[in-house]
mmCIF file of C-alpha atoms in Angstrom:
data_model
loop_
_atom_site.group_PDB
_atom_site.id
_atom_site.type_symbol
_atom_site.label_atom_id
_atom_site.label_comp_id
_atom_site.label_asym_id
_atom_site.label_seq_id
_atom_site.Cartn_x
_atom_site.Cartn_y
_atom_site.Cartn_z
ATOM 1 C CA MET A 825 -49.998 25.180 2.741
ATOM 2 C CA PRO A 826 -48.698 26.031 -0.749
ATOM 3 C CA ILE A 827 -45.017 25.405 -1.346
ATOM 4 C CA ASP A 828 -42.883 28.550 -1.265
ATOM 5 C CA TYR A 829 -40.506 28.529 -4.238
ATOM 6 C CA SER A 830 -39.251 32.063 -3.691
ATOM 7 C CA LYS A 831 -35.969 30.939 -2.120
ATOM 8 C CA TRP A 832 -35.010 29.285 -5.414
ATOM 9 C CA LYS A 833 -35.441 32.449 -7.497
ATOM 10 C CA ASP A 834 -32.110 34.071 -6.698
ATOM 11 C CA ILE A 835 -29.470 31.472 -7.525
ATOM 12 C CA GLU A 836 -26.188 32.595 -9.025
ATOM 13 C CA VAL A 837 -25.036 29.970 -11.506
ATOM 14 C CA SER A 838 -22.398 31.140 -13.932
ATOM 15 C CA ASP A 839 -22.498 28.021 -16.104
ATOM 16 C CA ASP A 840 -25.958 28.761 -17.538
ATOM 17 C CA GLU A 841 -25.061 32.261 -18.770
ATOM 18 C CA ASP A 842 -25.045 32.536 -22.550
ATOM 19 C CA ASP A 843 -24.832 36.322 -22.944
ATOM 20 C CA THR A 844 -21.124 36.362 -23.750
ATOM 21 C CA HIS A 845 -19.666 37.711 -26.949
ATOM 22 C CA PRO A 846 -18.791 35.086 -29.611
ATOM 23 C CA ASN A 847 -15.129 36.140 -29.414
ATOM 24 C CA ILE A 848 -14.971 35.456 -25.647
ATOM 25 C CA ASP A 849 -14.052 32.005 -24.382
ATOM 26 C CA THR A 850 -17.181 31.191 -22.331
ATOM 27 C CA PRO A 851 -15.675 28.353 -20.206
ATOM 28 C CA SER A 852 -12.763 30.588 -19.235
ATOM 29 C CA LEU A 853 -15.132 33.415 -18.322
ATOM 30 C CA HIS A 854 -17.151 31.056 -16.136
ATOM 31 C CA ARG A 855 -13.994 29.903 -14.389
ATOM 32 C CA TRP A 856 -12.932 33.499 -13.730
ATOM 33 C CA ARG A 857 -16.342 34.388 -12.342
ATOM 34 C CA HIS A 858 -16.307 31.335 -10.159
ATOM 35 C CA GLN A 859 -12.813 32.183 -8.881
ATOM 36 C CA ALA A 860 -13.899 35.768 -8.138
ATOM 37 C CA ARG A 861 -16.909 34.461 -6.212
ATOM 38 C CA LEU A 862 -14.692 32.146 -4.167
ATOM 39 C CA GLU A 863 -12.381 35.045 -3.342
ATOM 40 C CA ARG A 864 -15.334 37.167 -2.175
ATOM 41 C CA MET A 865 -16.566 34.307 -0.013
ATOM 42 C CA ALA A 866 -13.081 33.911 1.492
ATOM 43 C CA GLU A 867 -12.923 37.634 2.286
ATOM 44 C CA LYS A 868 -16.334 37.505 3.992
ATOM 45 C CA LYS A 869 -15.234 34.488 5.977
ATOM 46 C CA MET A 870 -12.082 36.268 7.132
ATOM 47 C CA ALA A 871 -14.113 39.365 8.088
ATOM 48 C CA LYS A 872 -16.506 37.204 10.089
ATOM 49 C CA GLU A 873 -13.657 35.433 11.873
ATOM 50 C CA GLN A 874 -11.983 38.754 12.663
ATOM 51 C CA LEU A 875 -15.270 40.077 14.042
ATOM 52 C CA GLU A 876 -15.627 37.042 16.306
ATOM 53 C CA LYS A 877 -12.068 37.533 17.494
ATOM 54 C CA ASP A 878 -12.660 41.223 18.257
ATOM 55 C CA LYS A 879 -15.896 40.425 20.104
ATOM 56 C CA SER A 880 -14.081 37.838 22.208
ATOM 57 C CA THR A 881 -11.297 40.301 23.075
ATOM 58 C CA THR A 882 -13.831 42.967 24.010
ATOM 59 C CA SER A 883 -15.771 40.560 26.219
ATOM 60 C CA LYS A 884 -12.606 39.558 28.108
ATOM 61 C CA LYS A 885 -11.683 43.210 28.548
ATOM 62 C CA MET A 886 -15.177 43.964 29.890
ATOM 63 C CA GLU A 887 -14.874 41.146 32.442
ATOM 64 C CA GLU A 888 -11.516 42.478 33.629
ATOM 65 C CA LEU A 889 -12.817 46.033 33.974
ATOM 66 C CA GLU A 890 -15.911 44.919 35.899
ATOM 67 C CA LYS A 891 -13.661 42.942 38.243
ATOM 68 C CA LYS A 892 -11.410 45.990 38.744
ATOM 69 C CA LEU A 893 -14.445 48.177 39.339
ATOM 70 C CA ALA A 894 -15.672 45.880 42.097
ATOM 71 C CA GLU A 895 -12.278 45.958 43.817
ATOM 72 C CA ALA A 896 -11.391 49.620 43.161
ATOM 73 C CA THR A 897 -11.576 52.515 45.651
ATOM 74 C CA THR A 898 -13.957 55.413 45.209
ATOM 75 C CA ASP A 899 -11.314 57.647 43.593
ATOM 76 C CA CYS A 900 -10.512 55.152 40.795
ATOM 77 C CA LYS A 901 -14.038 54.071 40.060
ATOM 78 C CA SER A 902 -14.805 57.016 37.766
ATOM 79 C CA ASP A 903 -11.849 56.285 35.468
ATOM 80 C CA ILE A 904 -12.710 52.595 35.323
ATOM 81 C CA GLN A 905 -16.339 53.410 34.579
ATOM 82 C CA LYS A 906 -15.265 55.563 31.614
ATOM 83 C CA GLN A 907 -13.265 52.626 30.252
ATOM 84 C CA ILE A 908 -16.283 50.374 30.669
ATOM 85 C CA ASP A 909 -18.474 52.822 28.746
ATOM 86 C CA ASP A 910 -15.932 52.891 25.907
ATOM 87 C CA VAL A 911 -15.890 49.088 25.786
ATOM 88 C CA LYS A 912 -19.697 48.984 25.717
ATOM 89 C CA ARG A 913 -19.747 51.355 22.763
ATOM 90 C CA GLN A 914 -17.233 49.129 21.034
ATOM 91 C CA GLU A 915 -19.406 46.087 21.732
ATOM 92 C CA GLU A 916 -22.366 47.897 20.216
ATOM 93 C CA GLU A 917 -20.338 48.608 17.062
ATOM 94 C CA TRP A 918 -19.392 44.914 16.814
ATOM 95 C CA ARG A 919 -23.037 43.895 17.129
ATOM 96 C CA LYS A 920 -24.030 46.302 14.349
ATOM 97 C CA LYS A 921 -21.299 44.950 12.061
ATOM 98 C CA GLU A 922 -22.398 41.418 12.833
ATOM 99 C CA ALA A 923 -25.998 42.254 11.983
ATOM 100 C CA GLU A 924 -24.881 43.855 8.711
ATOM 101 C CA LEU A 925 -22.879 40.759 7.743
ATOM 102 C CA GLU A 926 -25.790 38.462 8.530
ATOM 103 C CA GLU A 927 -28.213 40.599 6.503
ATOM 104 C CA LYS A 928 -25.777 40.769 3.586
ATOM 105 C CA GLU A 929 -25.311 37.026 3.706
ATOM 106 C CA ARG A 930 -29.086 36.463 3.828
ATOM 107 C CA LEU A 931 -29.719 38.606 0.759
ATOM 108 C CA GLU A 932 -26.841 37.167 -1.261
ATOM 109 C CA PRO A 933 -27.939 34.811 -4.084
ATOM 110 C CA TRP A 934 -27.143 31.115 -3.693
ATOM 111 C CA ASN A 935 -24.505 29.566 -5.901
ATOM 112 C CA VAL A 936 -23.052 26.170 -6.591
ATOM 113 C CA ASP A 937 -20.774 26.463 -3.537
ATOM 114 C CA THR A 938 -23.455 27.524 -1.039
ATOM 115 C CA ILE A 939 -26.651 25.893 -2.297
ATOM 116 C CA GLY A 940 -26.046 22.800 -0.189
ATOM 117 C CA HIS A 941 -23.584 21.018 2.086
ATOM 118 C CA GLU A 942 -22.498 17.451 2.611
ATOM 119 C CA ALA A 943 -24.391 15.915 5.513
ATOM 120 C CA PHE A 944 -22.250 12.783 5.728
ATOM 121 C CA SER A 945 -19.833 10.809 3.590
ATOM 122 C CA THR A 946 -18.834 7.182 3.641
ATOM 123 C CA SER A 947 -16.992 4.779 1.368
ATOM 124 C CA ARG A 948 -17.329 1.038 1.205
ATOM 125 C CA ILE A 949 -15.132 -1.387 -0.694
ATOM 126 C CA ASN A 950 -16.392 -4.877 -1.334
ATOM 127 C CA LYS A 951 -13.654 -7.358 -0.640
ATOM 128 C CA ILE A 952 -13.385 -10.758 -2.256
ATOM 129 C CA THR A 953 -13.866 -13.481 0.288
ATOM 130 C CA ASP A 954 -14.876 -17.093 0.164
ATOM 131 C CA LYS A 955 -15.869 -17.636 3.759
ATOM 132 C CA LYS A 956 -15.414 -16.374 7.273
ATOM 133 C CA PRO A 957 -12.037 -17.197 8.818
ATOM 134 C CA ALA A 958 -11.994 -20.527 10.603
ATOM 135 C CA PRO A 959 -11.239 -20.730 14.339
ATOM 136 C CA LYS A 960 -7.532 -20.629 15.113
ATOM 137 C CA LYS A 961 -5.917 -24.058 15.322
ATOM 138 C CA THR A 962 -3.708 -25.241 18.146
ATOM 139 C CA ASP A 963 -0.045 -25.928 17.387
ATOM 140 C CA GLU A 964 -0.673 -29.658 17.609
ATOM 141 C CA GLU A 965 -3.621 -29.509 15.187
ATOM 142 C CA ASP A 966 -1.674 -27.312 12.783
ATOM 143 C CA SER A 967 1.325 -29.681 12.797
ATOM 144 C CA LYS A 968 -0.960 -32.647 12.168
ATOM 145 C CA ASP A 969 -2.731 -30.891 9.275
ATOM 146 C CA MET A 970 0.592 -29.825 7.788
ATOM 147 C CA GLY A 971 1.895 -33.403 7.911
ATOM 148 C CA THR A 972 -1.272 -34.614 6.182
ATOM 149 C CA PHE A 973 -0.900 -31.897 3.523
ATOM 150 C CA PHE A 974 2.723 -32.908 2.885
ATOM 151 C CA GLN A 975 1.721 -36.554 2.539
ATOM 152 C CA ASP A 976 -1.307 -35.967 0.288
ATOM 153 C CA ASN A 977 0.492 -33.516 -2.020
ATOM 154 C CA GLU A 978 4.024 -34.918 -2.067
ATOM 155 C CA THR A 979 4.230 -35.133 -5.870
ATOM 156 C CA LEU A 980 2.713 -31.676 -6.404
ATOM 157 C CA LEU A 981 5.053 -30.130 -3.840
ATOM 158 C CA GLU A 982 8.058 -31.587 -5.630
ATOM 159 C CA ARG A 983 6.749 -30.197 -8.932
ATOM 160 C CA LEU A 984 6.206 -26.779 -7.372
ATOM 161 C CA GLY A 985 9.708 -26.813 -5.891
ATOM 162 C CA SER A 986 11.286 -27.643 -9.254
ATOM 163 C CA LEU A 987 9.448 -24.981 -11.290
ATOM 164 C CA LYS A 988 11.774 -22.780 -13.316
ATOM 165 C CA GLY A 989 10.683 -19.651 -15.110
ATOM 166 C CA GLY A 990 9.672 -17.592 -12.096
ATOM 167 C CA CYS A 991 6.185 -16.212 -11.654
ATOM 168 C CA LYS A 992 4.817 -17.322 -15.029
ATOM 169 C CA ALA A 993 5.533 -20.990 -14.306
ATOM 170 C CA THR A 994 3.886 -20.645 -10.886
ATOM 171 C CA GLU A 995 0.794 -19.047 -12.468
ATOM 172 C CA ILE A 996 0.359 -21.983 -14.857
ATOM 173 C CA PHE A 997 0.868 -24.504 -12.055
ATOM 174 C CA LEU A 998 -1.620 -22.845 -9.660
ATOM 175 C CA ALA A 999 -4.198 -22.529 -12.433
ATOM 176 C CA GLU A 1000 -4.307 -26.342 -12.382
ATOM 177 C CA HIS A 1001 -3.814 -26.772 -8.630
ATOM 178 C CA PRO A 1002 -5.105 -23.640 -6.825
ATOM 179 C CA HIS A 1003 -5.175 -25.424 -3.440
ATOM 180 C CA MET A 1004 -1.356 -25.457 -3.449
ATOM 181 C CA ALA A 1005 -1.297 -21.725 -2.647
ATOM 182 C CA SER A 1006 -1.060 -22.173 1.126
ATOM 183 C CA ASP A 1007 1.195 -21.614 4.119
ATOM 184 C CA TYR A 1008 1.930 -25.341 4.155
ATOM 185 C CA SER A 1009 3.399 -25.153 0.647
ATOM 186 C CA ALA A 1010 5.578 -22.211 1.712
ATOM 187 C CA ASN A 1011 6.721 -24.185 4.777
ATOM 188 C CA TRP A 1012 7.604 -27.233 2.649
ATOM 189 C CA LEU A 1013 9.544 -25.077 0.192
ATOM 190 C CA THR A 1014 11.445 -23.436 3.055
ATOM 191 C CA ILE A 1015 12.405 -26.791 4.570
ATOM 192 C CA GLU A 1016 13.506 -28.296 1.258
ATOM 193 C CA ALA A 1017 15.385 -25.148 0.239
ATOM 194 C CA LEU A 1018 17.272 -25.328 3.546
ATOM 195 C CA ASN A 1019 18.078 -29.001 2.955
ATOM 196 C CA ALA A 1020 19.416 -28.112 -0.493
ATOM 197 C CA ALA A 1021 21.530 -25.337 1.023
ATOM 198 C CA ILE A 1022 22.937 -27.768 3.625
ATOM 199 C CA VAL A 1023 24.212 -30.113 0.900
ATOM 200 C CA GLU A 1024 25.319 -27.013 -1.077
ATOM 201 C CA ASP A 1025 23.004 -27.653 -4.035
ATOM 202 C CA GLU A 1026 22.765 -23.994 -5.108
ATOM 203 C CA PRO A 1027 20.517 -24.361 -8.223
ATOM 204 C CA LYS A 1028 17.900 -26.363 -6.319
ATOM 205 C CA MET A 1029 18.035 -24.012 -3.343
ATOM 206 C CA LYS A 1030 17.581 -20.911 -5.527
ATOM 207 C CA THR A 1031 14.627 -22.395 -7.443
ATOM 208 C CA MET A 1032 12.791 -23.348 -4.257
ATOM 209 C CA ALA A 1033 13.599 -20.028 -2.584
ATOM 210 C CA GLU A 1034 12.036 -18.056 -5.463
ATOM 211 C CA GLN A 1035 8.913 -20.242 -5.514
ATOM 212 C CA CYS A 1036 8.584 -19.814 -1.754
ATOM 213 C CA ILE A 1037 8.721 -16.003 -2.010
ATOM 214 C CA ILE A 1038 6.086 -15.999 -4.794
ATOM 215 C CA ILE A 1039 3.717 -18.112 -2.669
ATOM 216 C CA GLN A 1040 4.319 -15.860 0.338
ATOM 217 C CA TYR A 1041 3.598 -12.720 -1.734
ATOM 218 C CA LEU A 1042 0.342 -14.283 -2.904
ATOM 219 C CA ILE A 1043 -0.621 -15.155 0.679
ATOM 220 C CA GLU A 1044 0.098 -11.590 1.844
ATOM 221 C CA LEU A 1045 -2.123 -10.158 -0.911
ATOM 222 C CA SER A 1046 -4.988 -12.464 0.080
ATOM 223 C CA LYS A 1047 -4.645 -11.383 3.729
ATOM 224 C CA SER A 1048 -4.824 -7.711 2.748
ATOM 225 C CA LEU A 1049 -8.071 -8.450 0.875
ATOM 226 C CA ASN A 1050 -9.460 -10.583 3.713
ATOM 227 C CA ALA A 1051 -9.607 -13.565 1.382
ATOM 228 C CA VAL A 1052 -8.027 -17.002 1.102
ATOM 229 C CA PRO A 1053 -5.027 -17.533 -1.219
ATOM 230 C CA THR A 1054 -6.681 -20.564 -2.851
ATOM 231 C CA ASN A 1055 -9.331 -18.250 -4.336
ATOM 232 C CA THR A 1056 -8.762 -18.328 -8.111
ATOM 233 C CA SER A 1057 -9.883 -14.700 -8.471
ATOM 234 C CA ILE A 1058 -7.237 -13.610 -5.979
ATOM 235 C CA GLN A 1059 -4.605 -15.644 -7.803
ATOM 236 C CA LYS A 1060 -5.496 -14.116 -11.181
ATOM 237 C CA GLN A 1061 -5.455 -10.630 -9.667
ATOM 238 C CA PHE A 1062 -2.052 -11.272 -8.077
ATOM 239 C CA PHE A 1063 -0.359 -12.552 -11.218
ATOM 240 C CA LYS A 1064 -1.889 -9.755 -13.294
ATOM 241 C CA LYS A 1065 -0.435 -7.151 -10.921
ATOM 242 C CA PHE A 1066 2.860 -9.006 -10.790
ATOM 243 C CA GLU A 1067 3.132 -9.026 -14.571
ATOM 244 C CA ALA A 1068 2.432 -5.279 -14.795
ATOM 245 C CA ALA A 1069 4.581 -4.352 -11.776
ATOM 246 C CA ASP A 1070 6.887 -1.349 -12.074
ATOM 247 C CA PRO A 1071 10.707 -1.710 -11.845
ATOM 248 C CA SER A 1072 10.843 -0.546 -8.211
ATOM 249 C CA TYR A 1073 8.438 -3.311 -7.140
ATOM 250 C CA MET A 1074 10.409 -5.939 -9.075
ATOM 251 C CA LYS A 1075 13.647 -4.716 -7.522
ATOM 252 C CA HIS A 1076 12.087 -5.154 -4.086
ATOM 253 C CA TYR A 1077 10.977 -8.650 -5.099
ATOM 254 C CA HIS A 1078 14.436 -9.688 -6.325
ATOM 255 C CA ASP A 1079 16.040 -8.195 -3.205
ATOM 256 C CA GLU A 1080 13.640 -10.240 -1.072
ATOM 257 C CA VAL A 1081 14.561 -13.453 -2.930
ATOM 258 C CA LYS A 1082 18.284 -12.737 -2.543
ATOM 259 C CA ALA A 1083 17.910 -11.952 1.162
ATOM 260 C CA PHE A 1084 16.007 -15.214 1.658
ATOM 261 C CA GLU A 1085 18.773 -17.142 -0.136
ATOM 262 C CA ASP A 1086 21.394 -15.504 2.113
ATOM 263 C CA ARG A 1087 19.424 -16.470 5.219
ATOM 264 C CA LEU A 1088 19.203 -20.058 3.968
ATOM 265 C CA ARG A 1089 22.972 -20.199 3.378
ATOM 266 C CA THR A 1090 23.688 -18.818 6.840
ATOM 267 C CA ARG A 1091 21.289 -21.250 8.478
ATOM 268 C CA ALA A 1092 22.711 -24.162 6.457
ATOM 269 C CA GLN A 1093 26.248 -23.306 7.551
ATOM 270 C CA THR A 1094 25.118 -23.231 11.186
ATOM 271 C CA LYS A 1095 23.399 -26.610 10.864
ATOM 272 C CA ARG A 1096 26.442 -28.145 9.121
ATOM 273 C CA GLU A 1097 28.713 -26.949 11.894
ATOM 274 C CA ALA A 1098 26.301 -28.236 14.532
ATOM 275 C CA ALA A 1099 26.094 -31.632 12.795
ATOM 276 C CA MET A 1100 29.872 -31.885 12.542
ATOM 277 C CA GLU A 1101 30.240 -30.947 16.181
ATOM 278 C CA GLU A 1102 27.686 -33.578 17.145
ATOM 279 C CA VAL A 1103 29.546 -36.271 15.160
ATOM 280 C CA GLU A 1104 32.868 -35.218 16.659
ATOM 281 C CA ASN A 1105 31.403 -35.364 20.158
ATOM 282 C CA GLU A 1106 30.047 -38.866 19.517
ATOM 283 C CA GLU A 1107 33.398 -40.067 18.145
ATOM 284 C CA ARG A 1108 35.262 -38.471 21.047
ATOM 285 C CA ALA A 1109 32.927 -40.167 23.529
ATOM 286 C CA LYS A 1110 33.625 -43.540 21.850
ATOM 287 C CA ARG A 1111 37.410 -42.945 21.946
ATOM 288 C CA ILE A 1112 37.278 -41.991 25.627
ATOM 289 C CA GLU A 1113 35.137 -45.019 26.422
ATOM 290 C CA ALA A 1114 37.646 -47.339 24.710
ATOM 291 C CA SER A 1115 40.705 -45.753 26.353
ATOM 292 C CA PRO A 1116 42.163 -47.372 29.543
ATOM 293 C CA GLY A 1117 42.355 -44.162 31.557
ATOM 294 C CA GLY A 1118 39.422 -42.111 30.234
ATOM 295 C CA LEU A 1119 41.487 -39.772 28.039
ATOM 296 C CA ASP A 1120 40.835 -38.975 24.386
ATOM 297 C CA PRO A 1121 43.830 -40.422 22.450
ATOM 298 C CA GLN A 1122 43.379 -37.825 19.666
ATOM 299 C CA GLU A 1123 43.591 -34.913 22.103
ATOM 300 C CA VAL A 1124 46.582 -36.510 23.874
ATOM 301 C CA PHE A 1125 48.379 -37.022 20.558
ATOM 302 C CA GLU A 1126 47.742 -33.399 19.448
ATOM 303 C CA GLU A 1127 49.133 -32.102 22.772
ATOM 304 C CA LEU A 1128 52.359 -34.131 22.569
ATOM 305 C CA PRO A 1129 55.658 -32.300 22.043
ATOM 306 C CA GLU A 1130 56.625 -32.320 18.373
ATOM 307 C CA GLU A 1131 59.513 -34.770 18.884
ATOM 308 C CA MET A 1132 57.299 -37.343 20.640
ATOM 309 C CA ARG A 1133 54.544 -36.875 18.064
ATOM 310 C CA LYS A 1134 56.977 -37.690 15.233
ATOM 311 C CA CYS A 1135 58.033 -40.886 17.035
ATOM 312 C CA PHE A 1136 54.415 -42.032 17.321
ATOM 313 C CA GLU A 1137 53.677 -41.095 13.703
ATOM 314 C CA SER A 1138 56.621 -43.147 12.397
ATOM 315 C CA HIS A 1139 56.192 -45.931 14.981
ATOM 316 C CA ASP A 1140 59.901 -45.526 15.768
ATOM 317 C CA ILE A 1141 60.319 -47.059 19.224
ATOM 318 C CA GLU A 1142 64.109 -46.676 19.229
ATOM 319 C CA ALA A 1143 63.769 -42.945 18.533
ATOM 320 C CA LEU A 1144 61.264 -42.673 21.387
ATOM 321 C CA LYS A 1145 63.714 -44.431 23.745
ATOM 322 C CA GLY A 1146 66.478 -42.069 22.665
ATOM 323 C CA LEU A 1147 64.153 -39.086 23.206
ATOM 324 C CA ALA A 1148 63.498 -40.276 26.769
ATOM 325 C CA GLN A 1149 67.248 -39.947 27.469
ATOM 326 C CA VAL A 1150 67.559 -36.326 26.305
ATOM 327 C CA MET A 1151 64.118 -34.820 27.223
ATOM 328 C CA ASP A 1152 63.289 -33.453 30.634
ATOM 329 C CA GLU A 1153 62.344 -36.473 32.700
ATOM 330 C CA GLU A 1154 59.208 -34.974 34.264
ATOM 331 C CA VAL A 1155 57.930 -33.648 30.925
ATOM 332 C CA PHE A 1156 58.505 -36.976 29.187
ATOM 333 C CA LYS A 1157 56.895 -38.925 32.058
ATOM 334 C CA PHE A 1158 53.827 -36.617 32.081
ATOM 335 C CA HIS A 1159 53.135 -37.081 28.374
ATOM 336 C CA PHE A 1160 54.070 -40.764 28.358
ATOM 337 C CA ASP A 1161 51.666 -41.488 31.235
ATOM 338 C CA ARG A 1162 48.913 -39.717 29.295
ATOM 339 C CA CYS A 1163 49.742 -41.851 26.257
ATOM 340 C CA ILE A 1164 49.301 -44.984 28.401
ATOM 341 C CA ALA A 1165 46.006 -43.678 29.900
ATOM 342 C CA SER A 1166 44.612 -42.853 26.454
ATOM 343 C CA GLY A 1167 45.727 -46.155 24.863
ATOM 344 C CA LEU A 1168 48.300 -44.615 22.517
ATOM 345 C CA TRP A 1169 50.926 -46.756 24.254
ATOM 346 C CA VAL A 1170 50.155 -50.236 25.557
ATOM 347 C CA PRO A 1171 52.768 -51.428 28.105
ATOM 348 C CA GLY A 1172 54.404 -54.732 27.091
ATOM 349 C CA LYS A 1173 53.174 -54.584 23.528
ATOM 350 C CA ALA A 1174 56.429 -53.075 22.271
ATOM 351 C CA ASP A 1175 58.487 -55.959 23.728
ATOM 352 C CA GLU A 1176 56.147 -58.485 22.112
ATOM 353 C CA GLU A 1177 56.505 -56.731 18.789
ATOM 354 C CA GLU A 1178 60.317 -56.792 19.113
ATOM 355 C CA GLU A 1179 60.276 -60.538 19.887
ATOM 356 C CA GLU A 1180 58.010 -61.172 16.890
ATOM 357 C CA GLU A 1181 60.330 -59.171 14.648
ATOM 358 C CA GLU A 1182 63.377 -61.164 15.916
ATOM 359 C CA GLU A 1183 61.572 -64.469 15.371
ATOM 360 C CA GLU A 1184 60.609 -63.406 11.840
ATOM 361 C CA ALA A 1185 64.228 -62.424 11.142
ATOM 362 C CA VAL A 1186 65.605 -65.788 12.433
ATOM 363 C CA ALA A 1187 62.985 -67.716 10.410
ATOM 364 C CA SER A 1188 63.890 -65.756 7.318
ATOM 365 C CA THR A 1189 67.599 -66.516 7.814
ATOM 366 C CA SER A 1190 66.921 -70.244 8.272
ATOM 367 C CA ASN A 1191 64.854 -70.352 5.113
ATOM 368 C CA ASP A 1192 67.646 -68.700 3.155
ATOM 369 C CA SER A 1193 70.189 -71.224 4.440
ATOM 370 C CA ALA A 1194 68.016 -74.181 3.564
ATOM 371 C CA ALA A 1195 67.522 -72.846 0.111
ATOM 372 C CA ASN A 1196 71.280 -72.655 -0.428
#
């Protein structure tokens, strides 16, 4: 069968028309013609949609009338039948209009907007990747691998943690040691930054915090591209974007670094307080263990009345004896018994000290006499 080329004869293409006057802007004319054609197509589409809507309404009305006719009495059937005849005539008019639209559309020349349609569309983006992701490690395996990484790269980790100069210094470092762009490096930096915050070494903590955030940003970019952060192409792409980043992105970056520093300070304060509490508990346990009656001598001393506490601070036994005469007997006895149980007061030791003082005084007097 010969190929029928007749359907290609009537194609309306405004861009190949060259019959315009030299004083007329041809591109503008083509745009106007194209816009007019689009408006005509939109009007036809609206007319077709309105026709479909009217046909649907008429069909529903016909169904209702037929249902009424089946249920109506003999007297009402004539009126309902008249309505049905009117609806049928209306349906016939809709069919004629539909046929006219179809014929008009068939005879209309093709144009750039109707000559074809998109059958399907798809987009594919090749992502940089070195290899398929490895099976997920167990916590024990991951801890072991992290310990090995720390041990094998101890010197490099210390260099990374001491880098100053922000992202540029990190770029130079990773260009020589790309394998250091890993979660393990970020973990090491976090730990060491926290240790620096605990001892309140602010410059060291800030340097490590910034390096940690840079490594984490690089890792996040590699995840979004389904790649590994040690890929040198990914690293170059990251630092190139970082260098050309707009002010809003850099503000977000600096805010992230500051927030990380604040979290480190808060965590360091918590760990310092916990360490101090642990030391205090150990010292308290030792004091209680050494006391005769199982009481903490420090707590007993702090709970003493002010007058008794001054006597113990100055080691003034005579003042303590005088206080026993004027203070409420039960109150004095309660606190004094606690002093004995905690070891603040050792019964009999005061008398021994008095005898020693008297002996020292007598010896001193004898020595003075002999000298004379």
